Tab-separated table of C-alpha atoms in Angstrom:
chain	number	residue	atom	x	y	z
S	1	UNK	CA	0.000	0.000	0.000
S	2	UNK	CA	2.809	2.402	0.923
S	3	UNK	CA	4.522	1.627	-2.392
S	4	UNK	CA	1.354	2.602	-4.263
S	5	UNK	CA	1.081	5.859	-2.299
S	6	UNK	CA	4.750	6.648	-2.963
S	7	UNK	CA	4.202	5.964	-6.656
S	8	UNK	CA	1.219	8.345	-6.728
S	9	UNK	CA	3.151	11.089	-4.937
S	10	UNK	CA	6.124	10.682	-7.249
S	11	UNK	CA	3.924	10.829	-10.347
S	12	UNK	CA	2.346	14.084	-9.142
S	13	UNK	CA	5.747	15.592	-8.298
S	14	UNK	CA	7.091	14.466	-11.682
S	15	UNK	CA	4.153	16.117	-13.427
S	16	UNK	CA	4.840	19.341	-11.510
S	17	UNK	CA	8.513	19.262	-12.553
S	18	UNK	CA	7.637	18.623	-16.209
S	19	UNK	CA	5.238	21.566	-16.189
S	20	UNK	CA	7.744	23.840	-14.494
S	21	UNK	CA	10.575	22.920	-16.879
S	22	UNK	CA	8.301	23.269	-19.935
S	23	UNK	CA	7.294	26.815	-19.083
S	24	UNK	CA	10.717	27.752	-17.730
S	25	UNK	CA	12.124	26.979	-21.173
S	26	UNK	CA	9.307	28.866	-22.909
S	27	UNK	CA	9.670	31.724	-20.411
S	28	UNK	CA	13.350	32.145	-21.246
S	29	UNK	CA	12.519	32.130	-24.977
S	30	UNK	CA	9.753	34.693	-24.370
S	31	UNK	CA	12.130	36.944	-22.434
S	32	UNK	CA	14.642	36.778	-25.284
S	33	UNK	CA	11.879	37.651	-27.781
S	34	UNK	CA	10.877	40.633	-25.637
S	35	UNK	CA	14.503	41.689	-25.252
S	36	UNK	CA	15.017	41.617	-29.027
S	37	UNK	CA	11.650	43.033	-30.158
S	38	UNK	CA	10.340	44.942	-27.115
S	39	UNK	CA	6.984	43.286	-27.867
S	40	UNK	CA	5.434	41.857	-24.698
S	41	UNK	CA	2.330	40.552	-26.478
S	42	UNK	CA	4.429	38.492	-28.890
S	43	UNK	CA	6.578	37.282	-26.003
S	44	UNK	CA	3.598	36.201	-23.912
S	45	UNK	CA	1.923	34.431	-26.835
S	46	UNK	CA	5.222	32.678	-27.563
S	47	UNK	CA	5.634	31.682	-23.921
S	48	UNK	CA	2.176	30.117	-23.842
S	49	UNK	CA	2.412	28.332	-27.170
S	50	UNK	CA	5.911	26.943	-26.680
S	51	UNK	CA	5.192	26.006	-23.070
S	52	UNK	CA	2.007	24.162	-24.019
S	53	UNK	CA	3.784	22.381	-26.867
S	54	UNK	CA	6.695	21.212	-24.704
S	55	UNK	CA	4.321	20.207	-21.889
S	56	UNK	CA	2.310	17.999	-24.254
S	57	UNK	CA	5.471	16.340	-25.551
S	58	UNK	CA	6.919	15.837	-22.056
S	59	UNK	CA	3.679	14.204	-20.892
S	60	UNK	CA	3.579	11.925	-23.955
S	61	UNK	CA	0.156	13.355	-24.747
S	62	UNK	CA	0.731	13.565	-28.482
S	63	UNK	CA	-2.975	13.664	-29.317
S	64	UNK	CA	-3.361	16.648	-26.996
S	65	UNK	CA	-0.287	18.617	-28.104
S	66	UNK	CA	-2.353	20.824	-30.412
S	67	UNK	CA	-4.900	21.583	-27.692
S	68	UNK	CA	-2.169	22.306	-25.143
S	69	UNK	CA	-0.377	24.627	-27.564
S	70	UNK	CA	-3.566	26.562	-28.323
S	71	UNK	CA	-4.470	26.626	-24.630
S	72	UNK	CA	-1.085	28.120	-23.791
S	73	UNK	CA	-1.324	30.711	-26.563
S	74	UNK	CA	-4.662	31.909	-25.173
S	75	UNK	CA	-4.196	31.352	-21.435
S	76	UNK	CA	-0.906	33.194	-20.874
S	77	UNK	CA	-1.729	36.604	-22.428
S	78	UNK	CA	-5.387	36.533	-21.334
S	79	UNK	CA	-4.390	35.439	-17.838
S	80	UNK	CA	-1.852	38.243	-17.528
S	81	UNK	CA	-4.186	40.917	-18.907
S	82	UNK	CA	-7.269	39.698	-17.036
S	83	UNK	CA	-5.491	39.621	-13.704
S	84	UNK	CA	-4.263	43.186	-14.099
S	85	UNK	CA	-7.792	44.337	-14.891
S	86	UNK	CA	-9.172	42.621	-11.772
S	87	UNK	CA	-6.332	43.901	-9.597
S	88	UNK	CA	-6.796	47.438	-10.922
S	89	UNK	CA	-10.512	47.196	-10.148
S	90	UNK	CA	-9.810	46.098	-6.567
S	91	UNK	CA	-7.140	48.733	-6.032
S	92	UNK	CA	-9.308	51.428	-7.624
S	93	UNK	CA	-12.174	50.495	-5.338
S	94	UNK	CA	-9.934	50.697	-2.287
S	95	UNK	CA	-8.620	54.095	-3.411
S	96	UNK	CA	-12.175	55.388	-3.731
S	97	UNK	CA	-13.546	53.905	-0.498
S	98	UNK	CA	-10.500	54.023	1.789
S	99	UNK	CA	-7.954	56.618	0.540
S	100	UNK	CA	-5.671	56.388	3.589
S	101	UNK	CA	-5.625	52.574	3.520
S	102	UNK	CA	-4.971	52.635	-0.245
S	103	UNK	CA	-1.841	54.727	0.286
S	104	UNK	CA	-0.488	52.153	2.741
S	105	UNK	CA	-1.697	49.263	0.568
S	106	UNK	CA	0.152	50.611	-2.465
S	107	UNK	CA	3.453	50.874	-0.608
S	108	UNK	CA	3.413	47.285	0.654
S	109	UNK	CA	3.387	45.682	-2.796
S	110	UNK	CA	0.397	43.550	-1.813
S	111	UNK	CA	-1.435	44.687	-4.951
S	112	UNK	CA	1.267	43.092	-7.101
S	113	UNK	CA	1.076	39.865	-5.100
S	114	UNK	CA	-2.713	39.733	-5.544
S	115	UNK	CA	-2.380	40.426	-9.282
S	116	UNK	CA	0.081	37.542	-9.749
S	117	UNK	CA	-2.176	35.150	-7.821
S	118	UNK	CA	-5.066	36.134	-10.087
S	119	UNK	CA	-2.783	35.483	-13.075
S	120	UNK	CA	-2.380	31.906	-11.891
S	121	UNK	CA	-6.115	31.516	-11.318
S	122	UNK	CA	-7.049	32.832	-14.774
S	123	UNK	CA	-4.299	30.849	-16.471
S	124	UNK	CA	-5.354	27.609	-14.783
S	125	UNK	CA	-9.026	28.212	-15.542
S	126	UNK	CA	-8.488	28.934	-19.242
S	127	UNK	CA	-5.827	26.284	-19.889
S	128	UNK	CA	-7.772	23.601	-18.049
S	129	UNK	CA	-11.086	24.454	-19.709
S	130	UNK	CA	-9.590	24.277	-23.210
S	131	UNK	CA	-7.671	21.037	-22.701
S	132	UNK	CA	-9.731	19.090	-20.162
S	133	UNK	CA	-13.146	20.734	-20.176
S	134	UNK	CA	-15.529	21.068	-17.240
S	135	UNK	CA	-13.762	18.529	-15.029
S	136	UNK	CA	-10.836	20.929	-14.621
S	137	UNK	CA	-12.741	24.158	-13.933
S	138	UNK	CA	-12.508	23.913	-10.124
S	139	UNK	CA	-9.210	22.075	-9.639
S	140	UNK	CA	-6.943	23.903	-12.100
S	141	UNK	CA	-7.582	27.541	-11.054
S	142	UNK	CA	-7.305	26.655	-7.351
S	143	UNK	CA	-4.011	24.797	-7.778
S	144	UNK	CA	-2.498	27.326	-10.193
S	145	UNK	CA	-3.556	30.197	-7.924
S	146	UNK	CA	-2.003	28.485	-4.895
S	147	UNK	CA	1.261	27.774	-6.740
S	148	UNK	CA	1.386	31.434	-7.829
S	149	UNK	CA	1.572	32.587	-4.195
S	150	UNK	CA	5.292	31.737	-3.664
S	151	UNK	CA	6.022	33.078	-7.160
S	152	UNK	CA	4.309	36.365	-6.250
S	153	UNK	CA	6.285	36.610	-3.018
S	154	UNK	CA	9.511	35.934	-4.919
S	155	UNK	CA	8.693	38.679	-7.433
S	156	UNK	CA	7.981	41.090	-4.587
S	157	UNK	CA	11.265	40.143	-2.900
S	158	UNK	CA	13.193	40.752	-6.129
S	159	UNK	CA	11.517	44.135	-6.554
S	160	UNK	CA	12.673	45.025	-3.046
S	161	UNK	CA	16.278	44.209	-3.954
S	162	UNK	CA	16.573	40.638	-2.676
S	163	UNK	CA	19.948	39.046	-3.646
S	164	UNK	CA	18.115	36.242	-5.464
S	165	UNK	CA	17.674	38.631	-8.394
S	166	UNK	CA	21.445	39.008	-8.716
S	167	UNK	CA	21.785	35.224	-8.495
S	168	UNK	CA	19.289	34.742	-11.324
S	169	UNK	CA	21.113	37.433	-13.288
S	170	UNK	CA	24.334	35.415	-13.037
S	171	UNK	CA	22.603	32.171	-13.998
S	172	UNK	CA	20.910	33.636	-17.068
S	173	UNK	CA	23.484	36.274	-18.066
S	174	UNK	CA	24.179	34.434	-21.332
S	175	UNK	CA	20.684	35.502	-22.510
S	176	UNK	CA	21.131	39.180	-21.634
S	177	UNK	CA	19.169	41.416	-19.284
S	178	UNK	CA	15.882	39.519	-19.226
S	179	UNK	CA	12.698	40.245	-17.274
S	180	UNK	CA	13.001	37.956	-14.249
S	181	UNK	CA	9.586	38.929	-12.917
S	182	UNK	CA	7.953	37.586	-16.070
S	183	UNK	CA	10.186	34.509	-16.069
S	184	UNK	CA	9.182	33.607	-12.500
S	185	UNK	CA	5.488	34.117	-13.282
S	186	UNK	CA	5.615	31.979	-16.451
S	187	UNK	CA	7.586	29.217	-14.696
S	188	UNK	CA	4.970	29.342	-11.929
S	189	UNK	CA	2.226	28.855	-14.515
S	190	UNK	CA	4.004	25.702	-15.652
S	191	UNK	CA	4.437	24.350	-12.129
S	192	UNK	CA	0.775	25.000	-11.388
S	193	UNK	CA	-0.528	23.394	-14.561
S	194	UNK	CA	1.825	20.430	-14.167
S	195	UNK	CA	0.650	19.854	-10.596
S	196	UNK	CA	-2.975	20.216	-11.712
S	197	UNK	CA	-2.549	17.600	-14.443
S	198	UNK	CA	-0.860	15.219	-12.008
S	199	UNK	CA	-3.655	15.571	-9.446
S	200	UNK	CA	-6.345	15.230	-12.108
S	201	UNK	CA	-4.763	11.987	-13.332
S	202	UNK	CA	-4.758	10.635	-9.764
S	203	UNK	CA	-8.409	11.572	-9.250
S	204	UNK	CA	-9.407	9.934	-12.530
S	205	UNK	CA	-7.532	6.738	-11.622
S	206	UNK	CA	-9.314	6.601	-8.261
S	207	UNK	CA	-12.705	7.050	-9.940
S	208	UNK	CA	-11.959	4.281	-12.433
S	209	UNK	CA	-11.031	1.918	-9.600
S	210	UNK	CA	-14.311	2.458	-7.762
């Protein structure tokens, strides 16, 4: 029994790693595109499409590669834009209702953290709905949103001058001065979607065994 549980845990962790690596690769490519063209829309579309493509290949889901590629192309830019719109609405409401609290709220960087979490939620919702349909609508946004929390905190830390930004700069210096905030967010998308796929597979196996 313990061997079966260990196998399940390992398969979920492996799925998370595959997702993270897929979108880390696509995130680096997107950052290079942005660095060369200064076109964030093109970079985000590229990040989603390439990430979805690699994820499908890594998971041996060849029949779903097309769906995953399209899902990535749509989910990344829409997720990024949609989250900013929601975050701006929340922040704007706070500014209108509680001006003094808004001033403090803006200085803490919490708004950025909330925006990045919403990015994960929107990305998971859209990607899951396109690839897996209704069965993913609850699981994927929750998992992707949760995984985005440490990514959001890391982005905030880097913006405050945390040494990890210099460390990343040394690791990726061969690619030039890339946008590490975007890279962390995109890699987080991959980790979230990979974990979601792993958990969904486990749930489906349990249902089939009942």
